[in-house]
Amino acid sequence: MSKANIDVEAVLSGKYPAKAHAKRVVEYIRSKIPDATGVLYLEGRADRLLEDSDEPIPFRQRRAFMYLTGVDVADCFLVYDIATEHSTLFIPPIDPDSVIWSGLPLSPEEALAKYDVDAVLPSTELNPTLARLGSAPKSTVFAIADRVDDAVTFLEFTNKDLTILGEAIEECRVVKDEYEIALIKKANEISEVAHKAVLEKVKSAKNEYELEGVFIGASISQGAKKQAYPSIVASGRAAATLHYVHNNKDLTGKDLLLLDAGAEWNCYASDITRTFPISGRFTEESRAIYEIVLQMQNDCIAMLKEGVSWEEVHLLAHKVAISGLLSLGVLKGDPKEILEARTSTAFLPHGLGHYLGMDTHDTGGHPNYEDPDPIFRYLRVRMNLPAGSVITVEPGIYFCEYIIRPYLKDPKHSKFIDEKVLDKYWDVGGVRIEDNLLITKDGSINLTDAIKDPDELEKIISSS
């Protein structure tokens, strides 16, 4: 693994490479339909109002549209002519009544200068343009099912394919280009500052929601107005809940705080988890678990390179967890037998990580949530990792009574667990450490530089 040496601002000074993405998508379509021609048609998200209100629903651009345009604006459309490689962006025309309240929208000239498209027209020209393109012999329109407005017609097209385009975009999104990597790195840089701000506040904070506010405020103050996902700010035993959402419990008397939070930058996500002592000092038990999880992460990252099996990396996390819990006496018996019995899923019930991009749980991983093997059931990536993919490495060990108690009642698992020793660890709650890794030909590049050294964590918290 190496550190990221990316000149983020230089890369992002250019345009989002929408046309390169369109060409990749066409290549994928032609790998399935060799003679494919016609047009790609995509719609952005429309502006909508909340029920019983004149306030808008918070806007989130459709990721497929973003991938082929780079446009994070509502009520837009894209038509891409496969034969000529010509892209046309359609934007809302000026509505004088709207200008009174919201100001002037993006003009065609501004849009053409800002985005990687060949032409910009008002959306009133969309149907006439489709009619003209559809009149060509044996014309085909590729679109995504249930994402075509009722006012849009494909009547002139000979063929309509509503399946392959969505699949193509989801698969192409797995491998990131330089611009996308810079966006993810930028989101990480913002989140790292916000994570440190929480470290500096945690000792004096009284409630989880104060720390959520610190993180979001630090993100917004750097220009990141959106979070990639709802923050998880879990103290004490609540850290054993994987997607804890309450973020409103008092911190008094709690040992650890698990902070899983990441800012978004221009529709691209960061996803970072850190776990640290609220008081500034780990207990003996929490330090022991922390060091096991850190070893899990380090060993798994060391395996990463192009072509590695993510399932094998995930299995390594379990092997390191078993070894660590055996050394503490929480587990007992033969490590191979413990792994074969899947007893370790009591303490690590989730997958090791997931692809990261425009979505926190990004596309293309092909999970199998019906897998009868519990160790792989929640693994979100079931393939060998290609160079250029970005994946989270987020091992954890959790002491969730709801999950573990049934294992203690099952002879298949209970023979491997020392309940008396286990009782010392309930208050640890859970420890997770999560970084974002770019896969390369010979290894990986860590895009996350948030502090995770346990001594450094204690130093920052204690001195704040």
Short mmCIF file of C-alpha atoms in Angstrom, two decimals:
data_model
loop_
_atom_site.label_atom_id
_atom_site.label_comp_id
_atom_site.label_asym_id
_atom_site.label_seq_id
_atom_site.Cartn_x
_atom_site.Cartn_y
_atom_site.Cartn_z
CA MET A 1 0.00 0.00 0.00
CA SER A 2 1.16 3.55 -0.73
CA LYS A 3 -0.11 7.00 0.16
CA ALA A 4 -2.13 8.95 -2.37
CA ASN A 5 -0.02 11.48 -4.25
CA ILE A 6 -2.76 13.15 -6.28
CA ASP A 7 -2.84 16.81 -7.29
CA VAL A 8 -6.56 17.02 -6.65
CA GLU A 9 -7.07 20.65 -7.53
CA ALA A 10 -5.14 20.37 -10.80
CA VAL A 11 -7.16 17.34 -11.92
CA LEU A 12 -10.48 18.88 -10.92
CA SER A 13 -9.72 22.11 -12.75
CA GLY A 14 -10.75 20.30 -15.93
CA LYS A 15 -14.18 19.06 -16.99
CA TYR A 16 -15.82 15.91 -15.67
CA PRO A 17 -15.05 13.34 -18.44
CA ALA A 18 -18.64 12.63 -19.45
CA LYS A 19 -17.95 11.78 -23.11
CA ALA A 20 -15.22 9.31 -22.18
CA HIS A 21 -17.75 7.64 -19.90
CA ALA A 22 -20.29 7.53 -22.74
CA LYS A 23 -17.76 5.83 -25.00
CA ARG A 24 -17.01 3.23 -22.35
CA VAL A 25 -20.71 2.56 -21.92
CA VAL A 26 -21.13 2.10 -25.68
CA GLU A 27 -18.19 -0.32 -25.69
CA TYR A 28 -19.90 -2.37 -22.99
CA ILE A 29 -23.20 -2.36 -24.88
CA ARG A 30 -21.45 -3.50 -28.04
CA SER A 31 -19.77 -6.32 -26.12
CA LYS A 32 -23.31 -7.64 -25.59
CA ILE A 33 -24.93 -6.31 -28.80
CA PRO A 34 -22.11 -6.12 -31.40
CA ASP A 35 -23.97 -4.03 -33.98
CA ALA A 36 -25.57 -1.64 -31.47
CA THR A 37 -26.26 1.83 -32.81
CA GLY A 38 -28.83 4.55 -32.20
CA VAL A 39 -28.99 6.86 -29.19
CA LEU A 40 -28.51 6.73 -25.44
CA TYR A 41 -31.24 8.58 -23.60
CA LEU A 42 -31.06 9.60 -19.94
CA GLU A 43 -33.06 11.84 -17.65
CA GLY A 44 -31.80 13.69 -14.63
CA ARG A 45 -33.82 13.93 -11.45
CA ALA A 46 -36.79 16.26 -11.62
CA ASP A 47 -37.51 18.90 -9.00
CA ARG A 48 -40.36 17.82 -6.74
CA LEU A 49 -42.11 19.31 -3.70
CA LEU A 50 -42.61 17.66 -0.35
CA GLU A 51 -46.12 16.41 0.39
CA ASP A 52 -48.38 19.10 1.86
CA SER A 53 -45.67 21.70 1.43
CA ASP A 54 -44.23 24.17 -1.05
CA GLU A 55 -40.70 23.21 0.01
CA PRO A 56 -38.64 21.10 -2.40
CA ILE A 57 -37.55 17.54 -1.76
CA PRO A 58 -33.76 17.65 -1.19
CA PHE A 59 -32.24 17.17 -4.62
CA ARG A 60 -30.05 14.16 -5.40
CA GLN A 61 -29.03 13.66 -9.00
CA ARG A 62 -29.60 10.31 -10.67
CA ARG A 63 -26.22 8.67 -10.74
CA ALA A 64 -26.55 7.23 -14.25
CA PHE A 65 -27.27 10.70 -15.61
CA MET A 66 -24.40 12.20 -13.64
CA TYR A 67 -22.01 9.57 -15.00
CA LEU A 68 -22.72 10.53 -18.62
CA THR A 69 -23.01 14.30 -18.12
CA GLY A 70 -21.36 15.54 -14.93
CA VAL A 71 -24.47 17.69 -14.49
CA ASP A 72 -25.79 18.05 -10.94
CA VAL A 73 -28.81 20.14 -11.96
CA ALA A 74 -32.52 19.21 -11.89
CA ASP A 75 -34.83 18.72 -14.88
CA CYS A 76 -32.16 18.01 -17.48
CA PHE A 77 -31.94 15.37 -20.22
CA LEU A 78 -29.20 13.77 -22.34
CA VAL A 79 -29.24 12.39 -25.85
CA TYR A 80 -26.02 10.72 -27.07
CA ASP A 81 -25.78 9.68 -30.71
CA ILE A 82 -23.70 6.50 -30.83
CA ALA A 83 -22.72 6.78 -34.50
CA THR A 84 -21.47 10.38 -34.36
CA GLU A 85 -20.40 10.35 -30.68
CA HIS A 86 -22.35 13.59 -30.32
CA SER A 87 -23.88 14.47 -26.96
CA THR A 88 -26.69 16.96 -26.47
CA LEU A 89 -27.67 18.27 -23.05
CA PHE A 90 -31.18 19.62 -22.63
CA ILE A 91 -31.71 22.13 -19.83
CA PRO A 92 -34.86 23.86 -18.54
CA PRO A 93 -35.80 27.04 -20.41
CA ILE A 94 -36.01 30.26 -18.43
CA ASP A 95 -39.22 30.57 -16.42
CA PRO A 96 -39.76 34.27 -15.61
CA ASP A 97 -41.84 33.45 -12.54
CA SER A 98 -39.10 31.20 -11.18
CA VAL A 99 -36.42 33.83 -11.77
CA ILE A 100 -38.18 36.12 -9.29
CA TRP A 101 -37.61 33.63 -6.49
CA SER A 102 -34.53 31.68 -7.49
CA GLY A 103 -32.54 33.86 -9.85
CA LEU A 104 -31.45 33.06 -13.38
CA PRO A 105 -30.79 29.39 -14.15
CA LEU A 106 -27.79 28.04 -16.00
CA SER A 107 -27.69 29.42 -19.55
CA PRO A 108 -26.89 27.24 -22.60
CA GLU A 109 -23.62 29.09 -23.06
CA GLU A 110 -22.61 28.55 -19.44
CA ALA A 111 -23.57 24.87 -19.61
CA LEU A 112 -21.56 24.31 -22.81
CA ALA A 113 -18.50 25.90 -21.20
CA LYS A 114 -18.89 23.96 -17.95
CA TYR A 115 -19.80 20.44 -19.08
CA ASP A 116 -18.25 17.88 -21.41
CA VAL A 117 -21.05 17.91 -24.01
CA ASP A 118 -21.21 18.95 -27.67
CA ALA A 119 -24.44 20.94 -27.65
CA VAL A 120 -26.91 22.45 -25.19
CA LEU A 121 -30.56 23.03 -26.04
CA PRO A 122 -33.68 23.97 -24.06
CA SER A 123 -35.73 20.97 -22.97
CA THR A 124 -38.56 22.17 -25.22
CA GLU A 125 -36.43 20.81 -28.09
CA LEU A 126 -36.14 17.31 -26.60
CA ASN A 127 -39.06 15.58 -28.33
CA PRO A 128 -38.35 17.14 -31.76
CA THR A 129 -34.74 15.99 -31.46
CA LEU A 130 -35.79 12.45 -30.53
CA ALA A 131 -38.27 12.38 -33.43
CA ARG A 132 -35.54 13.38 -35.89
CA LEU A 133 -33.05 10.79 -34.58
CA GLY A 134 -35.72 8.10 -34.40
CA SER A 135 -36.64 8.50 -38.07
CA ALA A 136 -33.35 6.91 -39.15
CA PRO A 137 -33.69 3.34 -40.54
CA LYS A 138 -33.68 0.60 -37.89
CA SER A 139 -33.10 3.17 -35.16
CA THR A 140 -32.76 2.08 -31.52
CA VAL A 141 -33.10 4.11 -28.35
CA PHE A 142 -31.37 2.82 -25.23
CA ALA A 143 -32.91 4.06 -21.99
CA ILE A 144 -33.52 2.90 -18.42
CA ALA A 145 -36.88 1.39 -17.50
CA ASP A 146 -39.07 3.53 -15.23
CA ARG A 147 -36.81 6.54 -15.84
CA VAL A 148 -38.56 7.96 -18.88
CA ASP A 149 -40.98 10.82 -18.33
CA ASP A 150 -44.54 10.34 -19.59
CA ALA A 151 -44.15 13.41 -21.80
CA VAL A 152 -41.22 11.86 -23.67
CA THR A 153 -42.04 9.77 -26.73
CA PHE A 154 -39.97 7.22 -28.61
CA LEU A 155 -42.62 6.66 -31.29
CA GLU A 156 -40.29 7.13 -34.26
CA PHE A 157 -37.71 4.60 -33.05
CA THR A 158 -37.84 1.11 -34.55
CA ASN A 159 -36.45 -0.51 -31.41
CA LYS A 160 -36.44 0.34 -27.72
CA ASP A 161 -33.98 -1.28 -25.29
CA LEU A 162 -34.73 -0.52 -21.64
CA THR A 163 -32.37 -3.03 -20.03
CA ILE A 164 -28.78 -2.89 -21.26
CA LEU A 165 -28.04 0.81 -20.62
CA GLY A 166 -28.56 0.63 -16.86
CA GLU A 167 -26.45 -2.53 -16.65
CA ALA A 168 -23.70 -0.98 -18.79
CA ILE A 169 -23.43 2.14 -16.65
CA GLU A 170 -23.39 0.15 -13.40
CA GLU A 171 -20.58 -2.09 -14.65
CA CYS A 172 -18.54 0.76 -16.12
CA ARG A 173 -18.73 2.69 -12.86
CA VAL A 174 -16.58 0.05 -11.11
CA VAL A 175 -13.30 1.26 -12.66
CA LYS A 176 -12.64 4.93 -11.95
CA ASP A 177 -10.71 7.37 -14.09
CA GLU A 178 -8.30 10.01 -12.81
CA TYR A 179 -11.03 12.62 -12.41
CA GLU A 180 -13.29 10.34 -10.37
CA ILE A 181 -10.39 9.32 -8.15
CA ALA A 182 -9.62 13.00 -7.53
CA LEU A 183 -13.26 13.60 -6.55
CA ILE A 184 -13.15 10.73 -4.04
CA LYS A 185 -9.82 11.97 -2.70
CA LYS A 186 -11.24 15.48 -2.31
CA ALA A 187 -14.20 14.09 -0.35
CA ASN A 188 -11.71 12.20 1.83
CA GLU A 189 -9.63 15.30 2.49
CA ILE A 190 -12.69 17.19 3.66
CA SER A 191 -13.83 14.29 5.84
CA GLU A 192 -10.40 13.92 7.42
CA VAL A 193 -10.58 17.50 8.69
CA ALA A 194 -14.09 16.86 10.01
CA HIS A 195 -13.02 13.63 11.74
CA LYS A 196 -10.19 15.47 13.49
CA ALA A 197 -12.60 18.19 14.58
CA VAL A 198 -14.69 15.52 16.31
CA LEU A 199 -11.60 14.11 18.03
CA GLU A 200 -10.87 17.58 19.40
CA LYS A 201 -14.42 17.99 20.70
CA VAL A 202 -15.33 14.53 21.98
CA LYS A 203 -13.85 14.88 25.46
CA SER A 204 -16.00 17.90 26.30
CA ALA A 205 -19.15 16.84 24.44
CA LYS A 206 -22.20 15.65 26.35
CA ASN A 207 -24.27 14.00 23.62
CA GLU A 208 -23.77 12.21 20.32
CA TYR A 209 -25.70 14.85 18.40
CA GLU A 210 -23.12 17.50 19.32
CA LEU A 211 -20.47 15.47 17.52
CA GLU A 212 -22.67 14.87 14.50
CA GLY A 213 -23.07 18.63 14.32
CA VAL A 214 -19.32 19.14 14.54
CA PHE A 215 -18.72 16.76 11.63
CA ILE A 216 -21.40 18.22 9.39
CA GLY A 217 -20.38 21.77 10.24
CA ALA A 218 -16.73 21.08 9.46
CA SER A 219 -17.77 19.55 6.12
CA ILE A 220 -19.97 22.48 5.12
CA SER A 221 -17.31 25.01 6.14
CA GLN A 222 -15.06 23.40 3.50
CA GLY A 223 -17.74 23.60 0.80
CA ALA A 224 -19.18 20.09 1.12
CA LYS A 225 -22.87 20.76 1.71
CA LYS A 226 -23.94 17.11 1.37
CA GLN A 227 -22.99 14.01 3.31
CA ALA A 228 -22.43 10.78 1.41
CA TYR A 229 -24.72 8.98 3.88
CA PRO A 230 -26.30 9.63 7.29
CA SER A 231 -23.57 9.79 9.93
CA ILE A 232 -23.24 7.02 12.50
CA VAL A 233 -22.23 8.55 15.85
CA ALA A 234 -22.47 5.63 18.26
CA SER A 235 -21.21 5.67 21.83
CA GLY A 236 -20.67 2.77 24.20
CA ARG A 237 -22.70 -0.35 23.47
CA ALA A 238 -24.54 1.42 20.64
CA ALA A 239 -21.38 0.96 18.55
CA ALA A 240 -22.38 -2.69 18.22
CA THR A 241 -25.29 -1.59 15.99
CA LEU A 242 -23.84 -1.50 12.49
CA HIS A 243 -26.05 1.25 11.03
CA TYR A 244 -26.96 3.07 14.24
CA VAL A 245 -29.09 6.09 13.34
CA HIS A 246 -30.24 7.73 16.59
CA ASN A 247 -27.14 9.85 17.32
CA ASN A 248 -28.83 11.27 20.42
CA LYS A 249 -27.52 9.40 23.46
CA ASP A 250 -25.57 10.92 26.34
CA LEU A 251 -21.84 10.19 26.38
CA THR A 252 -21.46 10.08 30.16
CA GLY A 253 -19.91 6.84 31.40
CA LYS A 254 -19.28 5.49 27.89
CA ASP A 255 -15.93 4.06 26.77
CA LEU A 256 -15.68 4.36 22.98
CA LEU A 257 -17.24 6.44 20.25
CA LEU A 258 -17.61 4.94 16.77
CA LEU A 259 -17.83 7.65 14.10
CA ASP A 260 -18.75 6.44 10.61
CA ALA A 261 -19.11 9.60 8.53
CA GLY A 262 -18.09 10.90 5.14
CA ALA A 263 -18.68 14.02 3.11
CA GLU A 264 -19.68 14.05 -0.54
CA TRP A 265 -17.94 16.16 -3.18
CA ASN A 266 -19.68 16.76 -6.53
CA CYS A 267 -21.72 13.56 -6.16
CA TYR A 268 -18.73 11.39 -5.14
CA ALA A 269 -18.51 9.79 -1.71
CA SER A 270 -16.02 9.25 1.04
CA ASP A 271 -16.71 6.59 3.66
CA ILE A 272 -14.51 6.70 6.77
CA THR A 273 -14.91 5.08 10.17
CA ARG A 274 -12.83 5.77 13.25
CA THR A 275 -13.31 4.46 16.80
CA PHE A 276 -11.71 6.20 19.75
CA PRO A 277 -11.92 6.65 23.54
CA ILE A 278 -14.25 9.41 24.67
CA SER A 279 -12.11 10.13 27.75
CA GLY A 280 -8.84 10.17 25.81
CA ARG A 281 -7.68 6.84 27.21
CA PHE A 282 -8.52 3.35 26.00
CA THR A 283 -9.41 0.80 28.64
CA GLU A 284 -7.39 -2.42 28.63
CA GLU A 285 -10.25 -4.24 26.91
CA SER A 286 -11.02 -1.58 24.31
CA ARG A 287 -7.33 -1.14 23.43
CA ALA A 288 -6.96 -4.89 22.93
CA ILE A 289 -9.94 -5.04 20.56
CA TYR A 290 -8.79 -1.90 18.75
CA GLU A 291 -5.38 -3.38 18.06
CA ILE A 292 -6.92 -6.58 16.70
CA VAL A 293 -9.14 -4.62 14.31
CA LEU A 294 -6.21 -2.46 13.22
CA GLN A 295 -4.22 -5.63 12.50
CA MET A 296 -7.16 -6.99 10.54
CA GLN A 297 -7.20 -3.87 8.40
CA ASN A 298 -3.44 -3.72 7.89
CA ASP A 299 -3.22 -7.37 6.87
CA CYS A 300 -6.16 -7.10 4.50
CA ILE A 301 -4.80 -3.94 2.86
CA ALA A 302 -1.47 -5.72 2.36
CA MET A 303 -3.28 -8.31 0.19
CA LEU A 304 -4.79 -5.79 -2.17
CA LYS A 305 -3.78 -5.62 -5.82
CA GLU A 306 -5.34 -6.09 -9.24
CA GLY A 307 -7.07 -9.46 -9.56
CA VAL A 308 -7.17 -10.35 -5.87
CA SER A 309 -10.25 -12.27 -4.75
CA TRP A 310 -12.27 -10.06 -2.40
CA GLU A 311 -13.70 -13.19 -0.81
CA GLU A 312 -10.16 -14.30 0.12
CA VAL A 313 -9.40 -10.89 1.62
CA HIS A 314 -12.64 -11.09 3.60
CA LEU A 315 -11.69 -14.55 4.88
CA LEU A 316 -8.33 -13.18 6.02
CA ALA A 317 -10.15 -10.61 8.16
CA HIS A 318 -11.99 -13.43 9.91
CA LYS A 319 -8.77 -15.42 10.40
CA VAL A 320 -7.03 -12.44 12.03
CA ALA A 321 -10.10 -11.77 14.19
CA ILE A 322 -10.18 -15.38 15.34
CA SER A 323 -6.48 -15.31 16.18
CA GLY A 324 -6.88 -12.11 18.16
CA LEU A 325 -9.94 -13.25 20.08
CA LEU A 326 -8.18 -16.55 20.87
CA SER A 327 -5.24 -14.61 22.32
CA LEU A 328 -7.64 -12.73 24.62
CA GLY A 329 -9.48 -15.90 25.64
CA VAL A 330 -12.81 -14.76 24.23
CA LEU A 331 -12.58 -17.66 21.81
CA LYS A 332 -11.12 -21.08 22.54
CA GLY A 333 -10.33 -24.14 20.47
CA ASP A 334 -8.82 -24.73 17.06
CA PRO A 335 -8.84 -21.66 14.77
CA LYS A 336 -9.60 -23.72 11.66
CA GLU A 337 -12.57 -25.35 13.36
CA ILE A 338 -13.82 -21.96 14.55
CA LEU A 339 -13.63 -20.61 11.00
CA GLU A 340 -15.34 -23.69 9.53
CA ALA A 341 -18.14 -23.40 12.11
CA ARG A 342 -18.51 -19.71 11.16
CA THR A 343 -18.49 -18.79 14.85
CA SER A 344 -16.53 -15.63 14.05
CA THR A 345 -19.61 -14.17 12.34
CA ALA A 346 -20.97 -13.58 15.86
CA PHE A 347 -18.31 -10.88 16.21
CA LEU A 348 -17.89 -9.81 12.55
CA PRO A 349 -21.34 -10.16 10.96
CA HIS A 350 -20.86 -7.83 7.99
CA GLY A 351 -18.75 -7.88 4.84
CA LEU A 352 -15.25 -6.44 4.81
CA GLY A 353 -16.17 -3.61 2.46
CA HIS A 354 -17.81 -2.39 -0.72
CA TYR A 355 -17.09 -0.45 -3.87
CA LEU A 356 -17.12 3.32 -3.43
CA GLY A 357 -17.93 6.01 -5.98
CA MET A 358 -21.01 8.09 -6.65
CA ASP A 359 -22.84 5.83 -4.20
CA THR A 360 -21.45 4.87 -0.83
CA HIS A 361 -22.33 1.27 -1.62
CA ASP A 362 -21.37 1.62 -5.26
CA THR A 363 -22.50 -0.52 -8.16
CA GLY A 364 -20.98 -3.61 -9.76
CA GLY A 365 -20.20 -5.76 -6.72
CA HIS A 366 -22.77 -8.50 -7.43
CA PRO A 367 -23.58 -9.44 -3.82
CA ASN A 368 -25.59 -12.54 -3.00
CA TYR A 369 -27.70 -11.80 0.06
CA GLU A 370 -29.29 -15.26 -0.23
CA ASP A 371 -25.94 -17.03 0.18
CA PRO A 372 -26.44 -19.89 2.68
CA ASP A 373 -22.90 -19.35 3.96
CA PRO A 374 -23.21 -16.66 6.68
CA ILE A 375 -19.61 -15.54 6.30
CA PHE A 376 -20.28 -14.34 2.73
CA ARG A 377 -23.98 -13.42 2.90
CA TYR A 378 -23.41 -9.71 3.51
CA LEU A 379 -20.27 -9.36 1.41
CA ARG A 380 -21.13 -6.61 -1.08
CA VAL A 381 -18.41 -7.50 -3.60
CA ARG A 382 -18.16 -11.08 -4.89
CA MET A 383 -15.47 -10.82 -7.54
CA ASN A 384 -11.78 -10.24 -8.17
CA LEU A 385 -10.86 -6.57 -7.84
CA PRO A 386 -9.90 -4.71 -11.04
CA ALA A 387 -7.26 -2.00 -11.11
CA GLY A 388 -8.93 1.38 -10.88
CA SER A 389 -11.68 0.25 -8.54
CA VAL A 390 -12.06 1.94 -5.16
CA ILE A 391 -13.08 -0.25 -2.25
CA THR A 392 -13.57 0.28 1.46
CA VAL A 393 -11.64 -1.89 3.91
CA GLU A 394 -13.64 -1.77 7.12
CA PRO A 395 -13.06 -4.69 9.48
CA GLY A 396 -14.71 -4.64 12.87
CA ILE A 397 -15.31 -6.61 16.03
CA TYR A 398 -18.63 -6.11 17.80
CA PHE A 399 -20.15 -7.23 21.08
CA CYS A 400 -23.86 -7.15 20.27
CA GLU A 401 -25.84 -9.21 22.77
CA TYR A 402 -28.74 -9.69 20.36
CA ILE A 403 -26.41 -11.37 17.88
CA ILE A 404 -24.05 -13.20 20.23
CA ARG A 405 -26.50 -14.63 22.79
CA PRO A 406 -27.99 -17.14 20.30
CA TYR A 407 -24.47 -18.39 19.53
CA LEU A 408 -23.96 -19.02 23.26
CA LYS A 409 -27.07 -21.22 23.26
CA ASP A 410 -25.99 -23.22 20.21
CA PRO A 411 -23.56 -26.08 21.03
CA LYS A 412 -22.05 -25.75 17.55
CA HIS A 413 -20.69 -22.33 18.57
CA SER A 414 -20.79 -22.18 22.36
CA LYS A 415 -17.93 -24.67 22.69
CA PHE A 416 -15.68 -22.08 21.05
CA ILE A 417 -16.70 -19.08 23.22
CA ASP A 418 -15.59 -18.47 26.82
CA GLU A 419 -18.57 -16.62 28.26
CA LYS A 420 -16.78 -15.52 31.43
CA VAL A 421 -14.07 -13.81 29.42
CA LEU A 422 -16.64 -12.44 26.96
CA ASP A 423 -18.47 -10.69 29.80
CA LYS A 424 -15.52 -8.30 30.21
CA TYR A 425 -16.02 -6.94 26.69
CA TRP A 426 -19.71 -6.01 26.40
CA ASP A 427 -19.04 -2.37 27.24
CA VAL A 428 -16.52 -2.10 24.41
CA GLY A 429 -19.58 -2.12 22.14
CA GLY A 430 -17.86 -2.26 18.80
CA VAL A 431 -14.71 -1.20 16.99
CA ARG A 432 -14.57 -0.51 13.24
CA ILE A 433 -11.78 1.12 11.24
CA GLU A 434 -12.51 2.04 7.62
CA ASP A 435 -10.35 3.45 4.83
CA ASN A 436 -10.92 3.93 1.09
CA LEU A 437 -8.44 2.07 -1.13
CA LEU A 438 -7.67 2.50 -4.83
CA ILE A 439 -6.66 -0.81 -6.41
CA THR A 440 -3.56 -0.71 -8.62
CA LYS A 441 -1.73 -3.29 -10.74
CA ASP A 442 0.73 -4.19 -7.99
CA GLY A 443 -1.00 -3.06 -4.80
CA SER A 444 -3.21 -0.25 -3.58
CA ILE A 445 -3.21 3.45 -2.74
CA ASN A 446 -4.90 4.59 0.46
CA LEU A 447 -7.07 7.63 -0.25
CA THR A 448 -7.82 8.06 3.47
CA ASP A 449 -5.41 9.80 5.81
CA ALA A 450 -7.60 10.27 8.88
CA ILE A 451 -5.79 9.52 12.13
CA LYS A 452 -6.09 5.93 13.38
CA ASP A 453 -2.91 5.27 15.35
CA PRO A 454 -4.22 4.55 18.88
CA ASP A 455 -1.49 6.54 20.64
CA GLU A 456 -2.08 9.52 18.36
CA LEU A 457 -5.83 9.31 18.96
CA GLU A 458 -5.28 9.37 22.72
CA LYS A 459 -2.87 12.30 22.41
CA ILE A 460 -5.25 14.48 20.41
CA ILE A 461 -8.27 13.76 22.60
CA SER A 462 -6.42 14.16 25.89
CA SER A 463 -4.87 17.47 24.89
CA SER A 464 -8.06 19.01 23.53
#
